[in-house]
Coordinates of C-alpha atoms in Angstrom, one line a residue:
Chain H
M1 CA 106.6 203.8 112.4
P2 CA 109.6 203.4 114.4
Y3 CA 109.8 199.6 113.7
D4 CA 110.3 197.8 110.4
Y5 CA 110.1 193.9 109.4
L6 CA 112.7 192.2 107.9
E7 CA 112.3 189.7 104.7
D8 CA 115.3 187.5 105.1
I9 CA 115.6 186.0 108.9
G10 CA 112.9 183.4 110.0
T11 CA 111.0 181.8 106.9
A12 CA 108.3 180.7 109.1
D13 CA 108.4 183.5 111.5
I14 CA 108.0 187.5 111.7
A15 CA 111.3 189.3 112.9
F16 CA 111.2 193.2 113.0
E17 CA 113.5 196.0 114.1
A18 CA 112.6 198.9 116.4
T19 CA 114.0 202.2 117.3
G20 CA 113.6 204.7 120.0
R21 CA 115.2 207.9 121.0
D22 CA 115.1 206.7 124.1
L23 CA 114.1 202.9 126.3
P24 CA 110.4 204.4 126.3
E25 CA 110.0 204.8 122.8
L26 CA 112.0 201.8 121.7
F27 CA 109.6 199.4 124.3
T28 CA 106.7 201.0 123.1
A29 CA 107.4 200.8 119.4
A30 CA 108.2 197.0 119.8
A31 CA 105.1 196.5 121.5
D32 CA 103.6 197.9 118.4
A33 CA 105.3 195.6 116.3
T34 CA 104.7 193.0 118.2
M35 CA 100.9 193.9 118.2
N36 CA 100.8 194.6 114.4
V37 CA 101.7 191.4 113.8
M38 CA 98.9 190.0 114.7
I39 CA 96.3 192.9 113.9
D40 CA 96.9 195.1 110.8
N41 CA 94.9 198.5 111.9
L42 CA 96.4 198.9 115.0
E43 CA 94.1 202.3 115.0
A44 CA 91.1 200.3 115.5
I45 CA 91.9 198.7 118.9
E46 CA 89.8 201.4 121.2
P47 CA 91.3 202.3 125.3
R48 CA 88.5 200.4 126.8
E49 CA 90.2 198.4 129.1
T50 CA 93.6 199.0 130.8
R51 CA 96.3 196.8 132.8
R52 CA 99.2 197.5 134.5
I53 CA 102.6 196.1 133.8
A54 CA 104.9 196.1 136.4
L55 CA 109.0 194.0 135.5
K56 CA 112.1 194.1 137.2
N57 CA 115.5 192.2 135.1
D58 CA 119.1 192.4 135.5
A59 CA 119.6 192.9 131.8
I60 CA 117.8 195.0 129.7
D61 CA 117.5 193.0 126.4
M62 CA 115.8 190.6 129.3
L63 CA 113.4 193.1 130.1
L64 CA 112.1 193.5 126.9
F65 CA 111.9 190.0 126.3
D66 CA 109.4 189.8 129.6
F67 CA 108.2 192.8 128.3
L68 CA 106.6 191.3 124.9
Q69 CA 105.5 188.5 126.5
E70 CA 103.0 190.3 128.5
L71 CA 101.4 191.2 125.8
I72 CA 101.2 187.9 124.5
Y73 CA 100.0 186.2 128.0
F74 CA 96.8 189.1 128.1
K75 CA 96.1 188.2 124.0
D76 CA 95.9 184.4 124.8
A77 CA 94.5 184.9 128.6
D78 CA 91.8 188.4 128.3
C79 CA 91.7 187.6 124.5
L80 CA 92.9 191.3 125.5
L81 CA 94.5 193.5 122.0
L82 CA 96.8 196.0 124.3
R83 CA 98.5 199.0 123.0
I84 CA 101.6 201.1 125.7
R85 CA 100.0 204.6 126.9
E86 CA 103.0 205.5 129.0
V87 CA 106.2 203.3 129.9
Q88 CA 108.6 204.2 132.6
I89 CA 111.5 202.4 132.9
A90 CA 114.6 202.7 135.6
E91 CA 117.5 201.7 136.6
K92 CA 118.9 201.2 139.8
E93 CA 121.2 199.0 141.5
D94 CA 122.1 197.1 138.5
A95 CA 118.8 196.2 137.3
Y96 CA 116.3 198.1 135.6
S97 CA 112.4 198.3 136.8
L98 CA 109.4 198.8 134.1
N99 CA 105.9 200.2 134.9
A100 CA 103.6 200.5 132.2
T101 CA 100.3 201.1 131.5
A102 CA 98.5 199.6 128.2
A103 CA 95.4 200.0 127.5
G104 CA 93.1 198.1 124.7
E105 CA 89.8 195.9 124.3
P106 CA 88.9 192.3 123.5
L107 CA 89.1 191.5 119.9
D108 CA 86.7 192.0 117.4
P109 CA 86.7 190.0 114.6
A110 CA 84.4 192.2 112.7
R111 CA 86.7 195.4 113.4
H112 CA 90.1 194.2 114.2
H113 CA 92.1 192.7 111.0
Q114 CA 93.7 189.6 111.8
R115 CA 97.3 188.9 110.4
A116 CA 98.8 185.8 112.4
D117 CA 98.8 184.8 116.4
V118 CA 101.8 185.3 118.0
K119 CA 103.2 182.1 120.1
A120 CA 106.1 183.6 121.8
V121 CA 109.4 186.1 121.8
T122 CA 112.3 183.8 120.8
L123 CA 115.8 184.6 122.0
H124 CA 117.2 184.3 118.2
D125 CA 119.8 186.9 118.0
F126 CA 117.4 189.1 119.9
R127 CA 119.4 192.6 120.7
V128 CA 118.4 195.4 122.6
E129 CA 121.5 198.0 121.6
K130 CA 122.5 201.8 121.9
T131 CA 124.2 203.1 118.8
D132 CA 124.7 206.8 117.8
G133 CA 122.5 207.6 120.2
E134 CA 119.6 205.8 119.4
W135 CA 118.3 202.5 121.0
K136 CA 117.7 199.9 118.7
A137 CA 115.6 196.2 119.5
S138 CA 116.6 192.8 117.3
V139 CA 113.1 190.7 117.8
L140 CA 112.2 187.2 116.1
L141 CA 108.7 186.4 117.0
D142 CA 107.9 182.6 116.4
I143 CA 104.2 182.4 114.7
Chain M
M1 CA 120.5 180.1 98.3
A2 CA 123.7 177.5 97.7
I3 CA 125.0 174.5 99.0
I4 CA 128.1 176.0 101.1
D5 CA 131.9 174.9 100.6
D6 CA 132.2 172.9 103.4
V7 CA 129.3 170.6 102.8
Q8 CA 130.5 167.1 101.8
K9 CA 128.3 165.1 99.5
I10 CA 127.9 161.5 101.5
S11 CA 125.2 160.0 99.1
D12 CA 122.5 161.4 96.6
T13 CA 120.4 162.0 100.0
V14 CA 122.9 162.5 102.8
W15 CA 125.0 166.0 103.0
E16 CA 127.7 166.5 105.7
L17 CA 129.0 169.3 107.2
P18 CA 132.2 167.4 109.3
V19 CA 133.1 168.4 113.0
T20 CA 135.7 170.7 111.8
Y21 CA 133.4 172.9 110.3
K22 CA 132.9 174.8 113.5
D23 CA 134.6 174.9 116.9
G24 CA 132.9 172.3 119.6
M25 CA 131.2 170.4 117.3
R26 CA 130.9 167.2 118.9
V27 CA 129.3 165.4 116.0
P28 CA 129.1 165.7 112.0
A29 CA 125.9 168.2 111.0
R30 CA 123.9 166.0 108.2
V31 CA 120.9 167.4 106.2
V32 CA 118.8 164.5 104.2
A33 CA 117.7 165.9 101.0
T34 CA 117.8 165.6 97.4
E35 CA 120.3 167.9 95.6
K36 CA 117.4 170.4 94.9
L37 CA 116.1 170.7 97.9
V38 CA 119.9 170.9 99.6
R39 CA 120.6 174.3 97.0
E40 CA 117.2 175.6 98.2
M41 CA 118.1 175.6 102.1
D42 CA 119.0 178.9 103.4
E43 CA 122.4 179.4 104.7
A44 CA 121.2 179.5 108.1
V45 CA 120.2 176.1 108.5
Y46 CA 123.6 174.9 108.2
Q47 CA 125.0 177.6 110.9
Q48 CA 121.8 176.2 113.2
I49 CA 122.2 172.4 112.3
S50 CA 125.6 173.1 113.0
N51 CA 124.8 174.8 116.8
V52 CA 123.1 172.1 117.6
A53 CA 126.3 169.2 117.0
T54 CA 128.2 171.3 119.9
L55 CA 125.3 170.1 122.2
P56 CA 126.2 167.7 125.0
G57 CA 125.4 164.2 124.8
I58 CA 124.4 164.6 120.8
T59 CA 124.9 160.8 118.8
R60 CA 125.8 160.4 115.9
Y61 CA 124.8 163.3 114.2
A62 CA 122.9 166.6 114.2
L63 CA 120.3 165.9 111.7
C64 CA 118.0 168.1 109.5
M65 CA 115.1 166.7 107.5
P66 CA 114.5 167.3 103.8
D67 CA 111.6 169.8 104.5
G68 CA 114.8 171.9 106.5
H69 CA 114.5 175.7 106.8
S70 CA 116.0 178.5 109.3
G71 CA 114.3 178.2 112.6
Y72 CA 115.1 179.3 116.5
G73 CA 118.0 177.4 117.6
F74 CA 117.6 174.3 115.8
P75 CA 116.2 174.9 112.3
I76 CA 112.6 173.1 111.4
G77 CA 113.6 169.7 110.6
G78 CA 115.9 169.6 113.0
V79 CA 116.5 165.7 115.1
A80 CA 119.0 165.5 118.1
A81 CA 119.7 162.5 120.0
M82 CA 121.1 162.9 123.5
D83 CA 122.6 160.2 125.4
V84 CA 120.8 160.9 129.0
H85 CA 123.3 158.9 130.3
E86 CA 126.2 160.9 128.9
G87 CA 125.2 164.1 130.4
G88 CA 122.9 164.5 127.3
V89 CA 120.9 167.9 127.4
I90 CA 117.4 168.7 126.7
S91 CA 116.9 171.8 125.4
P92 CA 113.0 174.0 124.7
G93 CA 114.8 175.2 121.6
G94 CA 115.3 171.5 119.8
I95 CA 111.3 170.8 120.7
G96 CA 109.8 174.3 119.8
F97 CA 107.8 176.3 121.7
D98 CA 104.8 175.0 120.2
I99 CA 105.0 171.4 121.9
N100 CA 103.4 169.0 120.1
C101 CA 102.5 170.6 117.0
G102 CA 101.0 168.2 115.1
M103 CA 98.7 166.6 112.7
R104 CA 95.5 163.9 112.5
L105 CA 93.9 162.2 109.4
V106 CA 90.5 161.5 109.3
I107 CA 88.7 159.2 106.9
T108 CA 85.2 159.4 105.6
N109 CA 82.9 156.9 103.8
L110 CA 82.3 160.1 101.5
T111 CA 83.5 160.8 98.0
L112 CA 83.8 163.5 96.2
D113 CA 80.3 163.4 94.7
D114 CA 78.6 163.1 97.8
V115 CA 80.7 166.3 99.2
Q116 CA 81.3 168.5 96.2
P117 CA 77.7 169.7 96.4
R118 CA 78.1 171.0 100.3
L119 CA 81.4 172.0 100.8
K120 CA 81.3 175.6 101.1
E121 CA 78.3 174.6 103.9
I122 CA 80.7 172.0 105.3
V123 CA 83.7 174.7 105.2
D124 CA 81.1 177.4 106.5
L125 CA 80.4 175.2 109.2
L126 CA 84.0 174.0 110.4
F127 CA 85.5 177.7 110.2
Q128 CA 82.2 178.7 112.6
R129 CA 82.7 175.0 115.1
V130 CA 86.5 175.4 115.0
P131 CA 88.1 178.4 116.5
A132 CA 90.6 179.6 114.5
G133 CA 92.7 183.1 114.5
V134 CA 94.8 185.0 117.3
G135 CA 93.9 184.3 120.7
S136 CA 90.3 182.6 120.1
H137 CA 89.0 181.0 123.1
G138 CA 86.9 176.8 122.2
F139 CA 83.9 176.0 123.4
L140 CA 84.7 173.8 126.6
K141 CA 83.9 175.5 129.5
I142 CA 86.5 174.2 132.0
S143 CA 88.2 175.6 135.3
R144 CA 91.4 176.0 136.0
D145 CA 91.6 173.0 137.7
E146 CA 90.0 170.8 135.2
F147 CA 92.3 172.1 132.7
R148 CA 95.1 170.6 135.2
E149 CA 93.5 167.1 134.4
I150 CA 93.4 167.8 131.0
V151 CA 97.3 168.3 130.3
E152 CA 97.6 165.4 132.7
Q153 CA 95.4 162.8 130.8
G154 CA 95.7 164.1 127.4
A155 CA 93.0 162.8 124.9
R156 CA 91.6 160.3 127.5
W157 CA 90.2 163.1 129.5
C158 CA 88.6 164.1 126.0
V159 CA 87.1 160.7 125.3
E160 CA 85.8 160.2 129.3
H161 CA 84.0 163.0 129.0
D162 CA 82.3 162.4 125.6
Y163 CA 84.7 164.4 122.9
G164 CA 85.6 161.1 121.0
W165 CA 85.6 157.4 120.6
D166 CA 87.7 154.6 122.6
E167 CA 89.4 153.6 119.1
D168 CA 90.4 157.3 118.5
L169 CA 93.2 156.8 121.7
E170 CA 94.2 153.5 119.8
V171 CA 95.7 155.3 117.2
T172 CA 97.1 158.5 119.0
E173 CA 101.0 158.5 119.7
E174 CA 101.2 157.7 123.0
S175 CA 97.8 156.5 123.1
G176 CA 96.5 159.8 123.4
C177 CA 98.1 160.9 126.9
I178 CA 101.8 160.4 127.5
S179 CA 103.5 159.4 131.1
G180 CA 104.7 161.4 133.4
A181 CA 102.9 164.9 132.8
D182 CA 103.0 166.6 135.6
A183 CA 101.2 169.7 136.4
A184 CA 103.0 170.7 139.6
K185 CA 105.6 171.6 137.4
I186 CA 103.9 174.3 135.1
S187 CA 102.9 178.0 136.3
D188 CA 100.0 179.8 136.5
R189 CA 101.0 181.9 133.9
A190 CA 100.5 178.9 131.5
I191 CA 97.0 177.6 133.0
D192 CA 95.9 181.4 132.3
R193 CA 97.2 181.2 128.4
G194 CA 95.5 177.5 127.6
Y195 CA 92.7 176.6 130.1
N196 CA 90.1 178.7 127.4
Q197 CA 92.0 177.6 124.3
V198 CA 91.3 173.4 124.2
G199 CA 89.5 172.6 120.6
T200 CA 91.1 175.9 118.7
L201 CA 93.5 175.6 115.5
G202 CA 95.5 178.8 116.4
S203 CA 97.1 180.8 113.1
G204 CA 99.7 180.6 110.9
N205 CA 100.1 177.3 109.3
H206 CA 97.4 176.2 111.4
Y207 CA 95.0 174.6 109.2
L208 CA 91.8 172.1 108.6
E209 CA 91.0 170.7 105.8
V210 CA 88.8 168.4 103.2
Q211 CA 91.2 166.5 100.9
I212 CA 90.1 164.0 98.3
A213 CA 92.4 160.7 97.4
R214 CA 92.2 160.4 93.5
P215 CA 92.9 156.9 92.2
E216 CA 95.6 157.6 90.4
D217 CA 97.2 159.2 93.9
V218 CA 97.2 156.1 95.7
R219 CA 101.0 154.7 96.0
D220 CA 100.3 151.8 97.3
K221 CA 96.9 150.3 97.2
D222 CA 97.5 147.7 99.9
L223 CA 98.9 149.6 102.3
A224 CA 96.2 152.3 101.9
A225 CA 93.1 149.6 101.9
K226 CA 94.8 148.6 105.9
F227 CA 94.1 152.7 106.2
G228 CA 90.6 152.1 105.2
I229 CA 91.2 154.6 101.6
T230 CA 89.7 152.0 99.4
I231 CA 87.1 154.2 97.6
P232 CA 88.0 156.1 94.7
N233 CA 87.7 160.0 94.9
Q234 CA 87.1 159.1 98.9
I235 CA 87.3 162.6 101.3
V236 CA 89.2 162.5 104.0
I237 CA 89.8 165.5 106.7
M238 CA 93.2 166.3 107.5
F239 CA 94.6 169.5 110.4
H240 CA 97.5 170.6 112.1
C241 CA 97.7 172.3 115.1
G242 CA 99.3 172.2 118.6
S243 CA 99.4 172.9 122.3
R244 CA 98.2 176.7 121.5
G245 CA 99.1 179.4 124.3
F246 CA 99.7 176.7 127.2
G247 CA 102.5 174.7 125.3
H248 CA 104.0 178.6 124.2
Q249 CA 104.2 179.1 127.6
V250 CA 106.2 176.5 129.2
A251 CA 108.5 176.1 126.8
T252 CA 109.0 180.2 127.2
D253 CA 109.0 179.5 131.2
Y254 CA 111.7 176.9 130.9
L255 CA 113.8 178.9 128.5
Q256 CA 114.3 181.3 130.9
V257 CA 115.0 178.7 133.8
F258 CA 117.4 177.1 131.9
L259 CA 119.2 180.4 130.6
K260 CA 119.5 180.9 135.0
V261 CA 121.1 177.6 135.5
M262 CA 122.7 176.9 132.0
E263 CA 126.4 177.5 132.6
S264 CA 126.4 178.9 136.0
K265 CA 125.8 175.2 137.8
Y266 CA 126.2 173.0 134.8
G267 CA 128.9 174.7 133.2
I268 CA 127.4 174.1 129.6
K269 CA 128.3 177.0 127.4
I270 CA 126.0 177.1 123.6
L271 CA 126.6 178.9 120.3
D272 CA 122.3 180.5 120.2
R273 CA 120.8 181.1 123.5
E274 CA 117.8 179.6 121.8
L275 CA 119.7 176.4 122.6
A276 CA 119.6 176.7 126.5
C277 CA 119.2 173.8 128.1
A278 CA 120.0 171.6 131.3
P279 CA 121.5 168.0 131.8
F280 CA 118.6 165.8 131.2
E281 CA 120.0 164.1 134.5
S282 CA 119.4 167.4 136.6
P283 CA 116.0 169.0 138.5
E284 CA 115.5 171.2 135.8
G285 CA 115.9 169.0 133.1
R286 CA 113.2 166.6 134.8
D287 CA 111.1 169.4 135.8
Y288 CA 111.0 170.6 132.0
F289 CA 110.3 167.0 130.7
A290 CA 107.3 166.8 132.9
A291 CA 105.7 170.3 131.8
M292 CA 106.5 170.1 128.4
K293 CA 104.5 166.3 128.6
C294 CA 101.9 168.2 129.6
G295 CA 102.2 170.4 127.0
L296 CA 102.1 167.2 124.7
N297 CA 98.9 165.7 126.5
M298 CA 97.4 169.5 125.8
S299 CA 97.8 169.1 122.1
F300 CA 96.6 165.5 122.0
A301 CA 93.7 166.7 124.2
N302 CA 93.4 169.8 121.8
R303 CA 92.8 167.8 118.4
Q304 CA 90.5 165.4 120.1
V305 CA 88.1 168.1 120.8
I306 CA 88.3 169.4 117.7
L307 CA 88.2 166.0 116.5
H308 CA 84.7 165.5 117.7
R309 CA 83.7 169.2 116.1
I310 CA 84.1 167.7 113.0
R311 CA 82.2 165.0 113.4
E312 CA 79.1 166.8 114.6
V313 CA 80.1 169.3 111.7
F314 CA 79.7 166.5 108.8
S315 CA 76.8 164.9 110.6
E316 CA 74.8 167.7 110.8
V317 CA 75.5 168.6 107.2
F318 CA 74.3 165.2 106.3
G319 CA 71.7 164.3 108.7
R320 CA 73.6 160.6 109.4
S321 CA 75.9 159.8 112.2
A322 CA 79.6 160.4 112.4
Q323 CA 79.6 156.4 112.8
D324 CA 77.3 156.1 109.6
L325 CA 79.7 158.4 107.5
G326 CA 83.0 156.6 108.7
L327 CA 84.7 159.5 110.1
R328 CA 87.5 157.3 111.9
M329 CA 90.5 158.1 112.6
I330 CA 94.1 157.1 110.9
Y331 CA 96.4 158.5 113.3
D332 CA 98.0 161.7 115.0
V333 CA 101.4 162.6 114.9
A334 CA 103.4 164.6 117.1
H335 CA 106.1 166.7 115.6
N336 CA 107.8 169.0 117.9
T337 CA 108.7 166.6 120.7
A338 CA 111.6 165.3 122.8
K339 CA 111.0 161.6 123.6
L340 CA 113.1 159.5 125.3
E341 CA 113.5 155.8 123.0
K342 CA 115.6 153.2 123.0
H343 CA 117.9 153.2 119.8
D344 CA 120.8 150.3 118.6
V345 CA 123.7 153.0 118.3
D346 CA 126.8 151.1 116.8
G347 CA 125.3 147.5 117.5
K348 CA 124.7 149.1 121.2
E349 CA 121.0 149.7 122.7
R350 CA 121.2 153.2 124.1
K351 CA 118.6 155.1 126.2
L352 CA 118.4 158.4 123.8
L353 CA 116.3 161.6 124.1
V354 CA 115.2 162.6 120.9
H355 CA 114.2 165.9 120.2
R356 CA 112.8 166.4 116.9
K357 CA 111.7 170.2 115.8
G358 CA 109.5 170.1 112.8
A359 CA 110.2 166.4 112.5
T360 CA 107.9 163.4 112.4
R361 CA 108.4 160.0 114.5
A362 CA 108.6 157.5 112.2
F363 CA 109.1 153.8 113.6
G364 CA 109.1 151.0 111.3
P365 CA 106.7 147.6 110.9
G366 CA 107.3 145.5 114.2
H367 CA 108.5 148.2 116.3
E368 CA 106.9 147.9 120.1
E369 CA 106.0 152.0 120.0
V370 CA 103.6 151.6 117.2
A371 CA 100.0 151.1 117.5
P372 CA 98.8 147.4 117.6
R373 CA 96.8 148.0 114.3
Y374 CA 99.8 149.5 112.4
R375 CA 102.4 147.5 114.0
D376 CA 102.9 145.2 110.6
I377 CA 103.0 148.3 108.0
G378 CA 105.2 150.8 110.1
Q379 CA 104.2 153.8 111.9
P380 CA 101.4 156.2 109.9
V381 CA 103.1 159.8 109.2
I382 CA 101.3 162.1 108.0
I383 CA 102.8 165.2 106.0
G384 CA 100.7 168.3 105.3
G385 CA 101.6 170.2 102.0
S386 CA 100.6 174.1 101.6
M387 CA 97.0 174.7 101.2
E388 CA 97.5 174.8 97.1
T389 CA 99.2 171.9 96.2
G390 CA 98.4 168.1 98.4
S391 CA 99.1 166.4 101.7
Y392 CA 100.5 162.4 102.0
L393 CA 100.2 159.7 104.4
L394 CA 103.1 157.7 104.5
V395 CA 104.6 154.7 106.7
G396 CA 107.9 154.5 108.2
T397 CA 110.6 152.1 107.1
S398 CA 113.3 149.6 108.8
S399 CA 116.1 151.1 107.1
G400 CA 115.4 154.5 109.2
A401 CA 117.6 153.7 112.0
Q402 CA 120.2 156.9 110.2
T403 CA 117.6 159.7 111.3
F404 CA 116.5 157.6 114.4
F405 CA 113.4 157.1 112.7
S406 CA 112.8 160.3 112.3
T407 CA 111.2 161.7 108.5
A408 CA 109.7 165.5 107.4
H409 CA 106.8 167.4 108.9
G410 CA 105.7 169.0 106.1
S411 CA 107.1 171.0 102.7
G412 CA 108.9 173.4 104.5
R413 CA 109.0 177.3 103.6
T414 CA 111.2 178.6 101.1
M415 CA 109.9 182.4 101.5
S416 CA 109.6 185.0 105.0
R417 CA 106.4 185.6 105.5
T418 CA 106.9 189.1 105.3
K419 CA 108.2 188.5 101.7
A420 CA 105.2 186.4 101.1
R421 CA 102.9 189.1 102.0
K422 CA 104.4 191.4 99.9
Q423 CA 103.8 189.2 96.7
W424 CA 100.9 188.2 96.9
N425 CA 97.3 189.1 97.8
G426 CA 95.0 187.4 100.7
K427 CA 91.4 188.1 99.0
Q428 CA 92.8 187.3 95.2
L429 CA 94.2 184.2 96.0
Q430 CA 91.5 183.1 97.7
R431 CA 89.5 184.0 94.5
D432 CA 92.4 182.2 92.7
L433 CA 91.9 178.7 94.4
E434 CA 88.0 179.0 94.3
A435 CA 88.7 178.9 90.4
R436 CA 90.7 176.2 91.0
G437 CA 88.5 173.8 93.0
I438 CA 89.3 175.3 97.0
Y439 CA 86.9 177.0 98.6
I440 CA 89.3 178.6 101.9
R441 CA 87.7 180.3 105.4
S442 CA 90.4 182.1 106.8
T443 CA 89.9 184.8 109.9
S444 CA 92.9 186.9 107.9
W445 CA 93.8 188.0 104.5
A446 CA 97.3 188.4 105.2
G447 CA 97.7 185.3 106.9
L448 CA 96.6 183.9 104.1
A449 CA 98.8 185.8 101.7
E450 CA 101.3 184.4 103.5
E451 CA 100.9 180.7 103.0
A452 CA 100.7 181.1 100.2
G453 CA 101.8 177.7 98.0
A454 CA 105.0 179.4 96.6
A455 CA 106.4 180.5 99.5
Y456 CA 106.7 177.0 100.4
K457 CA 109.3 173.6 98.8
D458 CA 107.5 171.3 96.5
I459 CA 105.7 168.7 98.7
D460 CA 106.6 165.8 96.0
E461 CA 110.3 166.4 96.1
V462 CA 110.3 166.5 99.9
I463 CA 108.2 162.9 99.8
E464 CA 110.3 161.8 96.8
A465 CA 113.8 162.6 99.0
T466 CA 112.3 160.7 101.8
E467 CA 111.2 157.7 99.9
L468 CA 115.1 158.0 98.4
A469 CA 116.4 158.3 101.6
G470 CA 114.7 155.2 103.0
I471 CA 113.5 157.0 105.6
S472 CA 109.1 156.9 105.2
K473 CA 107.6 155.3 102.3
P474 CA 104.6 157.2 100.8
V475 CA 101.0 155.2 100.4
A476 CA 98.4 157.9 99.6
R477 CA 98.9 161.5 97.9
F478 CA 95.9 163.9 99.2
T479 CA 94.2 166.7 97.0
P480 CA 92.7 169.9 99.1
I481 CA 89.2 171.3 97.5
G482 CA 88.1 172.7 101.7
N483 CA 90.3 174.5 103.5
V484 CA 89.7 176.4 107.4
K485 CA 93.2 178.8 108.1
G486 CA 94.2 180.5 111.1

């Protein structure tokens, strides 16, 4: 699993570290880490509906911030649980642009094992960095 | 965990980090707690509260309440009063994403003997009628425009639409509708996230509990009687929830607005991006204040509709009207807010924006902002403990000026959710608690494990700290017998 939950950060909240060989892998892992806070059995989310996500940001960390917020938005607005199927990230003229396709289905309490609702992505020690050829993100989610 | 070296003991309940502790601190940072609680606090609390002490306009102290623990930006339990005439700022990180997360307490004229035989039926029905869990939607079917009315009118809208009684508003902070809320300052995304969620509990530490006031736990009989707590083993209902996705989105939206203008436009430098802020007297600061008030009203409305559902459930189970069952509200308090208040600072009255993040306002007797019904005894304070231990009703005191009349809001966690989840099993915990006479329904086994009582501080120690510090006075302790967890 390309993400780990951290025990000693954010007493009332949930922190994770996600990794990826490239940005699409990192963003996909961070999206699953966020959804996995809410739903224990991610594999039970069936790809019945899709949503397209298109974002732009000057900073790579804020692009991830916006991206994770999209998942939280669809969870509240449409009661929809989503996983990322495809994501493309391009850097052009000092700005990053992202195009992604997410697929999932409305929450079904009988099949989806709930954990805790995510209220927001916080900027507490929020980081996206590349070290030794690997991308890493540190995220604290407000519960 | 330990008290860090730089902390100075001011009194048995006040611990201070001086301004020399960190570059940029404008005022000392103070933790109000007993030595035991201070020793249990995680070190990040000191880092976070000393960061708060660097914010422009902060007055006297950056404070942390006895139930404090690390959060994001401010610690949970953080209180900071900003002088709005001295460049004081407003910061979403000082309020929290869950704007007006708060508590509501309701009494009944039922006793344990009346409720015990029907407890499962009551809790099961509450679990059905008050939706909880991830992204849950409520029973109220309203349009986005009606929701805009709700965020401007709060619980008043609900009472006008028959989801409550007029007297409920008299015992809600701000009479259930804070003035100055402006839906024009709200994004469509915030509306989308919230308009289906009125009347829902949420998850995490949000809950709805059936509790009893045992005679030996009534700490002040006269005060308890003023609240209608007069019968041995009387049943009360307490619940904890906030402004749901709507409030979370409002905070997220303005966090980003402030990050863009804070340094470039206002020259404010901060030590943690979660402390993003803007001067209160700025277009961005004013816009957020008006938007944040919409979050306050959404939360008052949310708790009002939940109260309506609770009345329906009890009425259905007992075959009597809610009036007949004495289902009267004691009070509704907010614990994630920023409010403009007048405070005496060194003999001079000043207008301060008091941020309380995981802290409860606790004005003493006679204060003009205390509901007329309680003005002679002080503002009611409702402090929820863990699902295994107990909760309290308290009142504010005249000696609370040292914390800008603020007190604790809960027991406060000592263990992270991730660690708690590894330590306990939700199903087992439910069985253990049932054996101890506490019947629980939850949408999440993992979530239940994360809320295990041992992941929290000792509620009695927290209450004692608030009493010793003179910032609130206990009236009664309540023991849980039934719980709906999000």
